[in-house]
GROMACS .gro file of C-alpha atoms in nm:
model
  388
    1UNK     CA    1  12.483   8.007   9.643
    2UNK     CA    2  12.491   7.709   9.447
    3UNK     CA    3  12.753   7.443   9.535
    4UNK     CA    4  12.908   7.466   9.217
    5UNK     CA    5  12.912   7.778   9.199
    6UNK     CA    6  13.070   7.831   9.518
    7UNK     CA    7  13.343   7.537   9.407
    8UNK     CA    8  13.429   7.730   9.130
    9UNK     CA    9  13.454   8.105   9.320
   10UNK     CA   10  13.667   7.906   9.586
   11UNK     CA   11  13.908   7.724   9.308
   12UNK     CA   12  13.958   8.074   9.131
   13UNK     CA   13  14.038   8.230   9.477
   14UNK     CA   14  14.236   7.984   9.582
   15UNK     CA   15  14.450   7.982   9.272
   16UNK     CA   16  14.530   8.395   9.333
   17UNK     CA   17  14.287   8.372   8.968
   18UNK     CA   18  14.031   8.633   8.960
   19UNK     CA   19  13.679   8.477   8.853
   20UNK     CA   20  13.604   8.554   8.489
   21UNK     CA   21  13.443   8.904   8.425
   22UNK     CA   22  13.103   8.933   8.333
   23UNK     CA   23  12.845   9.231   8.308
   24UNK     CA   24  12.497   9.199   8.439
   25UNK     CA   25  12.276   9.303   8.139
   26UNK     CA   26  12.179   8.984   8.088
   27UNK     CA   27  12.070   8.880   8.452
   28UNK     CA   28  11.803   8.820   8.674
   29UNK     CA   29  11.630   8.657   8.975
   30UNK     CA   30  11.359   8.416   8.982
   31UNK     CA   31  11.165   8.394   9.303
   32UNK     CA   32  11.099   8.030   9.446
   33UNK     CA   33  10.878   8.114   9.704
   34UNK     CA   34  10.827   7.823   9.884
   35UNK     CA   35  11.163   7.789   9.998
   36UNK     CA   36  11.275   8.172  10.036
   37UNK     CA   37  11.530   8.133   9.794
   38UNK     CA   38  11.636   8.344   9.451
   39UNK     CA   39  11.743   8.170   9.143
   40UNK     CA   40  12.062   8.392   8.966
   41UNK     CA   41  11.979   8.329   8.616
   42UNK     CA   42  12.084   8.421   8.267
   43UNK     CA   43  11.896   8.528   7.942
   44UNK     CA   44  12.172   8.482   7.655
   45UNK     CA   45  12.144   8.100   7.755
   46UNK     CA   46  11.926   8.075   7.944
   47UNK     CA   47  12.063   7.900   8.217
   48UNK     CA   48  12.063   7.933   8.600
   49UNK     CA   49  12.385   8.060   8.747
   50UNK     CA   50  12.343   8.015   9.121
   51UNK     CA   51  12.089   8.048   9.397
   52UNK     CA   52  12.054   8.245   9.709
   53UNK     CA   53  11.872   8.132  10.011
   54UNK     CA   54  11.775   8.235  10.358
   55UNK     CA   55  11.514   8.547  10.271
   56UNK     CA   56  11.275   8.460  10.486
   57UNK     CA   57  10.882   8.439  10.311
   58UNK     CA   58  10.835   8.549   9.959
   59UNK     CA   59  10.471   8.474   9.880
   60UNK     CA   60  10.425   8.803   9.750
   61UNK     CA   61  10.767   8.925   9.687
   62UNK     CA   62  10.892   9.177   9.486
   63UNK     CA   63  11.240   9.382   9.426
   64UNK     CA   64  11.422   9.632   9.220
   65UNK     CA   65  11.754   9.701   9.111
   66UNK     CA   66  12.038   9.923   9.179
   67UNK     CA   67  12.136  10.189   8.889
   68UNK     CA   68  12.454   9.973   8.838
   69UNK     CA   69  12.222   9.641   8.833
   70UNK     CA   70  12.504   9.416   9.030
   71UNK     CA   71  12.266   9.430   9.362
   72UNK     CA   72  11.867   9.351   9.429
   73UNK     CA   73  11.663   9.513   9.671
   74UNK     CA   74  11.421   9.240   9.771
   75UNK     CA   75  11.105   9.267   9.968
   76UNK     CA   76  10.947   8.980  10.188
   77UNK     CA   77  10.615   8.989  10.277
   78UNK     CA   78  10.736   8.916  10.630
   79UNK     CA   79  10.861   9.248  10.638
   80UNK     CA   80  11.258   9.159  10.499
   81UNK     CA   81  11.452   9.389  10.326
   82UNK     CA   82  11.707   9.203  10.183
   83UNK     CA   83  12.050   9.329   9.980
   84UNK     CA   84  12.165   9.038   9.754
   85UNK     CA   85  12.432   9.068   9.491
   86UNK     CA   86  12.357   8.906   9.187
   87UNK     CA   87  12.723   8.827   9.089
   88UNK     CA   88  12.836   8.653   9.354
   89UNK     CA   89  12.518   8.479   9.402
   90UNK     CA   90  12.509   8.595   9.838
   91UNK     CA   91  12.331   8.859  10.057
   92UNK     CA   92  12.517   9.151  10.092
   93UNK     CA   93  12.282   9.264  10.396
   94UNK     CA   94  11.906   9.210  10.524
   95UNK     CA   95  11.708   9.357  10.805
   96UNK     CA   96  11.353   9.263  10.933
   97UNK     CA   97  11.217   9.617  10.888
   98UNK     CA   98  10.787   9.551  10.954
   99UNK     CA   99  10.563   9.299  11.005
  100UNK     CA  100  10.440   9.274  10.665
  101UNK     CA  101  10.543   9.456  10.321
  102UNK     CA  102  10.424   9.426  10.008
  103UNK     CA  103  10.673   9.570   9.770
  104UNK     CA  104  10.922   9.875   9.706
  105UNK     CA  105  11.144  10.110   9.487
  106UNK     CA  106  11.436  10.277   9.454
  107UNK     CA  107  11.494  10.618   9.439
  108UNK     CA  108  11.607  10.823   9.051
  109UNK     CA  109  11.985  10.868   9.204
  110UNK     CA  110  11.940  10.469   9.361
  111UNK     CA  111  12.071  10.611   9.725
  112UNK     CA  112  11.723  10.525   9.863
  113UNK     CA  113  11.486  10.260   9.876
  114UNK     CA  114  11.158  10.259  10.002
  115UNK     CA  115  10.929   9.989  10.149
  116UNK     CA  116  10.571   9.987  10.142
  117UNK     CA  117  10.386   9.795  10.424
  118UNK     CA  118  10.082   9.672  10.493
  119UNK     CA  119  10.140   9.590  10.927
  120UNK     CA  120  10.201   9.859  11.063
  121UNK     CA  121  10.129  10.056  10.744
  122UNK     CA  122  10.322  10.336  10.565
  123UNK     CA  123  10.653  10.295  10.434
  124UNK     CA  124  11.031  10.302  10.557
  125UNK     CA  125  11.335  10.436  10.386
  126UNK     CA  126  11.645  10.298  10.408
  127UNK     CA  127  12.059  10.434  10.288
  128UNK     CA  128  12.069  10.167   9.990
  129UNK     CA  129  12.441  10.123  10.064
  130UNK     CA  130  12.432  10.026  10.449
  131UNK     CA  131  12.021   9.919  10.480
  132UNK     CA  132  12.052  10.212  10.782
  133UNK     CA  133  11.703  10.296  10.816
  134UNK     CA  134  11.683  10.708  10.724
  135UNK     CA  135  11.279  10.792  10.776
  136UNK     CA  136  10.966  10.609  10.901
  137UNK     CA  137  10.666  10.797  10.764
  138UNK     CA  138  10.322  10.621  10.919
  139UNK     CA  139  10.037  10.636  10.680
  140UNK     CA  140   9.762  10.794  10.906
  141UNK     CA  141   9.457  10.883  10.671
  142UNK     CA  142   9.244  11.158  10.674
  143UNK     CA  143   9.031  10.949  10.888
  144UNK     CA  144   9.237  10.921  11.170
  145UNK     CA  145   9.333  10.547  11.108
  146UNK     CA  146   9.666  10.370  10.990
  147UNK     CA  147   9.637  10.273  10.649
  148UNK     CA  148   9.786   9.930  10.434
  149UNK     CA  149  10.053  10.115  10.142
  150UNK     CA  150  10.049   9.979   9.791
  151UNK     CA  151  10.136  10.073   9.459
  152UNK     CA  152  10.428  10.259   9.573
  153UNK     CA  153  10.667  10.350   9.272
  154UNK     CA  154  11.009  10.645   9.232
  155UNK     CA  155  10.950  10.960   9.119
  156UNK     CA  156  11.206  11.219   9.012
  157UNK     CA  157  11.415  11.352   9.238
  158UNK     CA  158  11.407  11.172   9.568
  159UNK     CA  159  11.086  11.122   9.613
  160UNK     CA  160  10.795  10.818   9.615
  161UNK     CA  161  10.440  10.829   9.566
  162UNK     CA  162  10.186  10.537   9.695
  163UNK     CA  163   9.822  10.484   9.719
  164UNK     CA  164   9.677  10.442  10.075
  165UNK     CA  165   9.482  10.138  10.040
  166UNK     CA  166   9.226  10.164  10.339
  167UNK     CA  167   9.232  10.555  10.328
  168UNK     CA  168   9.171  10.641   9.987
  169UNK     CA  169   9.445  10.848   9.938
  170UNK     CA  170   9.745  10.920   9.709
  171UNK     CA  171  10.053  11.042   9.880
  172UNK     CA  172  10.384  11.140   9.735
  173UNK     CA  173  10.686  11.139  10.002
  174UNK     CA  174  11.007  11.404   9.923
  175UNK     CA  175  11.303  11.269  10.067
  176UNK     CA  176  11.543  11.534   9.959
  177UNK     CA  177  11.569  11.647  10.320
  178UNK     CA  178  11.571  11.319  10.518
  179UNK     CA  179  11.537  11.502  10.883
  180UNK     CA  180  11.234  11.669  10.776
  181UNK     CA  181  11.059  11.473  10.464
  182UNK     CA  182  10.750  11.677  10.233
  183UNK     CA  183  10.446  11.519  10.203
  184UNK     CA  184  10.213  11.568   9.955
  185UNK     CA  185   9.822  11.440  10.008
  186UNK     CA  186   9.551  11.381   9.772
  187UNK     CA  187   9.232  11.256   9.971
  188UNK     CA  188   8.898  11.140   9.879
  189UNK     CA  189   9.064  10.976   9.524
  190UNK     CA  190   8.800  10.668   9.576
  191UNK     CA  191   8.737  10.350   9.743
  192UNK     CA  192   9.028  10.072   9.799
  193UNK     CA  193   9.255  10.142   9.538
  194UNK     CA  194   9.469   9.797   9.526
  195UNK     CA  195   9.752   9.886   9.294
  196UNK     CA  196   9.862  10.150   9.079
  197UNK     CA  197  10.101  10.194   8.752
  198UNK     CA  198  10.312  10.489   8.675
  199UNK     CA  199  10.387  10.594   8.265
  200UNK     CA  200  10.764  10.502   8.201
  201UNK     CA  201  10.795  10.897   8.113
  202UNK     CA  202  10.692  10.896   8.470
  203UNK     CA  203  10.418  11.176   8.414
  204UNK     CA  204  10.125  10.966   8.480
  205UNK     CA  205   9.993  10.778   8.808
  206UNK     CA  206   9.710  10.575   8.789
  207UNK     CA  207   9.563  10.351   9.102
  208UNK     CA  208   9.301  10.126   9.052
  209UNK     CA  209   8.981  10.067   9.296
  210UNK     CA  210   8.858   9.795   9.436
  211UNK     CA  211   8.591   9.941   9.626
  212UNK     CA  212   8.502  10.161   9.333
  213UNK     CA  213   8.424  10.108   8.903
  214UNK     CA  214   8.657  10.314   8.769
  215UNK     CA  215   9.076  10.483   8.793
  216UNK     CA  216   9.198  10.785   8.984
  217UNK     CA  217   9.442  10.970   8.773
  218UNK     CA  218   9.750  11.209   8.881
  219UNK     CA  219   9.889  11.409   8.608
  220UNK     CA  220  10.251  11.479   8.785
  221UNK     CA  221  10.335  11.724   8.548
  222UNK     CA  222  10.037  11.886   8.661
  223UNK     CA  223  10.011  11.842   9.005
  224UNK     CA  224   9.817  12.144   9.121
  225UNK     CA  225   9.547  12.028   8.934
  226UNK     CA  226   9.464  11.684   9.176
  227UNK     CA  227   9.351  11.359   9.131
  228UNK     CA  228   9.067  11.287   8.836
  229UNK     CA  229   8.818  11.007   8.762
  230UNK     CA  230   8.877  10.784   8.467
  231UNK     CA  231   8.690  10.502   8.293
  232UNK     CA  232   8.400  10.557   8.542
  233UNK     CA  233   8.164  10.261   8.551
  234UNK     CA  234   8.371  10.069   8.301
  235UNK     CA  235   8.152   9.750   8.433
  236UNK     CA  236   7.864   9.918   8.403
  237UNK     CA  237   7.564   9.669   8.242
  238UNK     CA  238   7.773   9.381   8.353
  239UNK     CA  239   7.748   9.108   8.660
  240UNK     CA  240   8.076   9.166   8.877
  241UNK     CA  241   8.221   8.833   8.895
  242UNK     CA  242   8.417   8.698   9.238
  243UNK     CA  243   8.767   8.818   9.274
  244UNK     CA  244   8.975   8.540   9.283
  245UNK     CA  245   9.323   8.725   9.265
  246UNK     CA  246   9.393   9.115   9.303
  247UNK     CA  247   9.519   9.247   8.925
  248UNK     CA  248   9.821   9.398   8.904
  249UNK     CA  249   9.932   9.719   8.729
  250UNK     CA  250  10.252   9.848   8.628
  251UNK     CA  251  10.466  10.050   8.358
  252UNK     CA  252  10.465   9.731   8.145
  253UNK     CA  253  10.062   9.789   8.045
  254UNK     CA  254  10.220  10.102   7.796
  255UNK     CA  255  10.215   9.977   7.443
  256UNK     CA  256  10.224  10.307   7.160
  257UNK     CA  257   9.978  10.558   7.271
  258UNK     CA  258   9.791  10.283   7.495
  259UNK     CA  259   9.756  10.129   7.819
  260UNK     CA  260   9.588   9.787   7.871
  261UNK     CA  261   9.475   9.721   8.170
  262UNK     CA  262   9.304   9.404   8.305
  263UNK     CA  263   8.932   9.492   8.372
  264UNK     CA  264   8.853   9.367   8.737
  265UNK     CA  265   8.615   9.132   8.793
  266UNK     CA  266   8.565   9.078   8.431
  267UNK     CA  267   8.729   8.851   8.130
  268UNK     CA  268   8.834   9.171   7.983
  269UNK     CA  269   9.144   9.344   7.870
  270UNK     CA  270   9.056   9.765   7.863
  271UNK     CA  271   9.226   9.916   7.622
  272UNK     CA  272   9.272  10.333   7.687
  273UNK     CA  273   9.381  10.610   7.506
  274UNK     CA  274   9.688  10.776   7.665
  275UNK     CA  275   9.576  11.112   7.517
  276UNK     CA  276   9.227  11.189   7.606
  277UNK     CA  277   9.209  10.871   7.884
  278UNK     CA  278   8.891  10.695   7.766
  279UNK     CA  279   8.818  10.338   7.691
  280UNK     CA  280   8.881  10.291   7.335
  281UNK     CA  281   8.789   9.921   7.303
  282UNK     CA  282   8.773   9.607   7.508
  283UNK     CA  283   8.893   9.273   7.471
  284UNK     CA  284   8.739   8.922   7.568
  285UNK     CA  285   8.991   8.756   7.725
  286UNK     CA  286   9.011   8.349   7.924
  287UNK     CA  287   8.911   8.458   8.202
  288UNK     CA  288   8.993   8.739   8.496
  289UNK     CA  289   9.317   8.906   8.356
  290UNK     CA  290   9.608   8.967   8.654
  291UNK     CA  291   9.908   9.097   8.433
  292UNK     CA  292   9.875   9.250   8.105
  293UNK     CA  293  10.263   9.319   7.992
  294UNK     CA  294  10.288   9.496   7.665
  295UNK     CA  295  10.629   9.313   7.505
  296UNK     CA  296  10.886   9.646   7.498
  297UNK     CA  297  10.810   9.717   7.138
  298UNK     CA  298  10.462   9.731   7.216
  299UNK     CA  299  10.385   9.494   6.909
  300UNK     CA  300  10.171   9.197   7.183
  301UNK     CA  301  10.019   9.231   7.493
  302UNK     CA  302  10.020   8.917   7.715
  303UNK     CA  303   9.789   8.837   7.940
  304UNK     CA  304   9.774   8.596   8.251
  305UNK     CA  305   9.488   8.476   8.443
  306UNK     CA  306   9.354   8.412   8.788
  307UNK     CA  307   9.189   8.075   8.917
  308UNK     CA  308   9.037   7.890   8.746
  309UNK     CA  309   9.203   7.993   8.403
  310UNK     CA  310   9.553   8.048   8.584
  311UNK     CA  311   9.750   7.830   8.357
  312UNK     CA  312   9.627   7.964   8.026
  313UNK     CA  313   9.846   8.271   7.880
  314UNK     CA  314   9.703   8.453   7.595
  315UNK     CA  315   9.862   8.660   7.319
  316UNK     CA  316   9.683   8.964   7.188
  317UNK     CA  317   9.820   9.176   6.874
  318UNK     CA  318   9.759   9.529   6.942
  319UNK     CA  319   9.692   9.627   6.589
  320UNK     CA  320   9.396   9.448   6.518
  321UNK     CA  321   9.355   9.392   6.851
  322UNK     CA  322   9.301   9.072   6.866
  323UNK     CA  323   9.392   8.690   7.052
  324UNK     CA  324   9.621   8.538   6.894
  325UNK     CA  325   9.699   8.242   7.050
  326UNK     CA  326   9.617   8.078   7.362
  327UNK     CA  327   9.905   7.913   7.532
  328UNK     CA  328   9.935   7.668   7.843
  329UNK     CA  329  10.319   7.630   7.940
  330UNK     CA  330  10.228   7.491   8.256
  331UNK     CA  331  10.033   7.507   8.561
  332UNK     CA  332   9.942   7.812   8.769
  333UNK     CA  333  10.145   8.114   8.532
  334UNK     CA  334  10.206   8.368   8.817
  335UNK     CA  335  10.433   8.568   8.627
  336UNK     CA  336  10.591   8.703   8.285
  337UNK     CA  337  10.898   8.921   8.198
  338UNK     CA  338  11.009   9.033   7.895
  339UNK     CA  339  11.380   9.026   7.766
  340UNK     CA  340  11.542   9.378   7.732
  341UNK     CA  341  11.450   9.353   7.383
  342UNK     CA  342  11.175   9.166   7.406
  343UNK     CA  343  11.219   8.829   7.197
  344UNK     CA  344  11.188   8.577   7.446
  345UNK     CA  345  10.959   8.592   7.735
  346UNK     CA  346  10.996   8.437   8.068
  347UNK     CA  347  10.649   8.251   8.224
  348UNK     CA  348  10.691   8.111   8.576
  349UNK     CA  349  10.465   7.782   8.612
  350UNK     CA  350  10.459   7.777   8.953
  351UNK     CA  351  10.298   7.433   9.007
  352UNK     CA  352  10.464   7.259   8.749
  353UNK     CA  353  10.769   7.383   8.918
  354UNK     CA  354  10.946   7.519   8.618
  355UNK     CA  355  11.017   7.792   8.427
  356UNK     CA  356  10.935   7.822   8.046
  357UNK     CA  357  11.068   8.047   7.778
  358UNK     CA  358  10.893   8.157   7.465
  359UNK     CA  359  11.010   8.300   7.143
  360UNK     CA  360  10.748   8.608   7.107
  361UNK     CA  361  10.770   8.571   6.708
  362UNK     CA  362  10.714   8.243   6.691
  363UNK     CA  363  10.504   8.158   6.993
  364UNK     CA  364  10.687   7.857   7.072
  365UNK     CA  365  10.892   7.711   7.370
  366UNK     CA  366  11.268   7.731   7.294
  367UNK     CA  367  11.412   7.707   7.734
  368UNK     CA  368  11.287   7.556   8.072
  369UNK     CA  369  11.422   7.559   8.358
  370UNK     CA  370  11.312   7.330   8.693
  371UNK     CA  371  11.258   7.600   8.954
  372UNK     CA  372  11.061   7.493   9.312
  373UNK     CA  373  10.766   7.708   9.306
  374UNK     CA  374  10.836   8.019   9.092
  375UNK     CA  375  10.616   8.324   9.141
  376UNK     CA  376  10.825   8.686   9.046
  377UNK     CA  377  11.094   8.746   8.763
  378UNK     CA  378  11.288   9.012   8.729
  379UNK     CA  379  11.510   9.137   8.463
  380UNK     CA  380  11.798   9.344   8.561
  381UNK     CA  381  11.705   9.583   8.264
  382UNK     CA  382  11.426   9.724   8.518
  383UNK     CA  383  11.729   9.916   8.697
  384UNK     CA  384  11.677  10.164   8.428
  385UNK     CA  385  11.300  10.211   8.379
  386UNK     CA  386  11.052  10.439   8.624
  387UNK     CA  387  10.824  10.210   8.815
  388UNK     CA  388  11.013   9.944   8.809
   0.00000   0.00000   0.00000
């Protein structure tokens, strides 16, 4: 907690005053990973409100929200699960829970969250009220060995589903009775898949592979009917180039009837039709895409970039699908997050040590904020939206 910020609570206390009310709509963390520490900030201003520190290492980290948005479920990639309560600015609990996780989410009714990990593998479910752990489920492939868990998102109900990263495999985990917990296995769904995005109507799970050119698809409407192929060879014809940073995939990539998705390996931006899942075009981006976040109204897509194009950001209109303009807010752009409403976008510059804001109309700065090492953002808003 800031010191002024913790002035100011102890004043109000003090004086039998209760601090000024305020809603959480409007708030959300900023990661500064180099010093395990969040940054409480605000989006009507645009200011920072207070910071919390002592959460251990968050190189990769990553947390949701709780249905009422006051508290954060945060997850360290030393294995931390860590309760922090965005209006007072404190941690409201935190246990070491693995050896090394790699991101979470909370359950429809927000009584559960689940962790995904990569050491020892599978995930862990924990009471989000009292961070008592409720169910350890090991991620044992069909092979016999312990698998890394990724792209691990909520479904309805109380239940998760993840991709098992050395396995192959697509699991979904029903927690409705946590003394006996329903697992549902789809094997064989292709090589490595690294991450994975589910629809924001939460019908559609899609993991990409590493080891493989192409998508596994889960209709979860349709369950019974397993895990399909998409976009198979979507490289084909073309040189693979080296990998310099895994892409990421999540709800965000939905814009109309479309998902964008960053082509890996390539300086392409795929753009697929949500109704018959084919490649309708592709887009020639800066250089290897990591996030492609459709702004909420779907009108943009913006795109970040691995080494050595990591502190370009590029705009693309999805009508005439298109770049529109290339920006460069600052060095190494790990991250970008969208208002609720989407007219001002958050870009974390993580070794310029700031954060900048843009006006999505106009294209132009309007906010920045100093920040020590940024990486993740994260909107309170996401308390509300599947996947996230």
């Amino acid at each position: 907690m800031t010191r002024v910020f913790a002035v100011c609570l102890t004043l109000a206390l003090l004086a039998g005053c209760t601090p000024a009310l305020r809603g959480t709509g409007d708030l959300g963390l900023v990661v500064e990973r180099a010093d395990g520490r969040l940054m409480v900030v605000e989006t009507t201003g645009n200011t920072k409100l207070a910071s919390v520190s002592g959460l251990g290492d968050l190189s990769h980290a990553a947390l949701v929200y709780s249905r009422d948005q006051r508290f954060a479920f945060v997850f360290g990639r030393d294995g931390g699960l860590t309760k922090v309560d965005v209006l007072t600015g404190s941690i409201a609990g935190r246990v070491m829970q693995s050896g090394n996780s790699i991101g979470g989410a909370i359950s429809q009714d927000g009584t559960l969250v689940a962790v995904a990990n990569y050491t020892p593998g599978g995930i862990k479910v924990f009471d989000s009220g009292t961070l008592e752990q409720v169910a350890d489920i090991p991620a044992m492939g069909a092979d016999g060995k312990p698998s890394k868990v990724i792209g691990i998102a909520d479904l309805s109900g109380k239940r998760f589903i993840y991709t098992l990263y050395d396995a192959g495999e697509i699991w979904i985990a029903d927690l409705a009775d946590l003394k006996s917990p329903r697992l549902t296995k789809y094997t064989n769904i292709g090589r490595l898949p690294y991450d994975a995005l589910i629809t924001g109507d939460g019908r559609w799970y899609l993991a990409g592979l590493f080891g493989e050119d192409g998508i596994a698809l889960l209709d979860l409407w349709n369950p019974g009917k397993g895990v399909r192929r998409i976009l198979d060879h979507y490289g084909k014809g073309k040189e693979a180039l080296p990998v310099y940073k895994m892409p990421h995939l999540r709800g965000w990539a939905a814009a109309g009837d479309e998902i964008w998705l960053p082509a890996i390996g390539h300086h392409q931006v795929l753009v697929v039709d949500k109704g018959t899942w084919t490649e309708k075009t592709r887009i020639d981006v800066a250089g290897q895409p990591v996030f492609a976040m459709a702004r909420p109204d779907g009108r943009q897509v913006w795109v970040n970039f691995a080494l050595p194009d990591y502190s370009k950001v590029q705009v693309i209109d999805t009508q005439t699908k298109t770049v529109i303009k290339t920006l460069e807010p600052g060095l190494a752009i790990l991250h970008m997050e969208f208002t609720p409403k989407g007219e001002r976008v958050w870009l974390s510059a993580r070794d310029s040590d700031k954060v900048v804001v843009y006006d999505t109309e106009t294209l132009e700065p309007v906010a920045e904020l100093p920040a020590a090492k940024p990486s993740g953002i994260f909107f309170t808003n996401r308390a509300h939206k599947t996947g996230l």
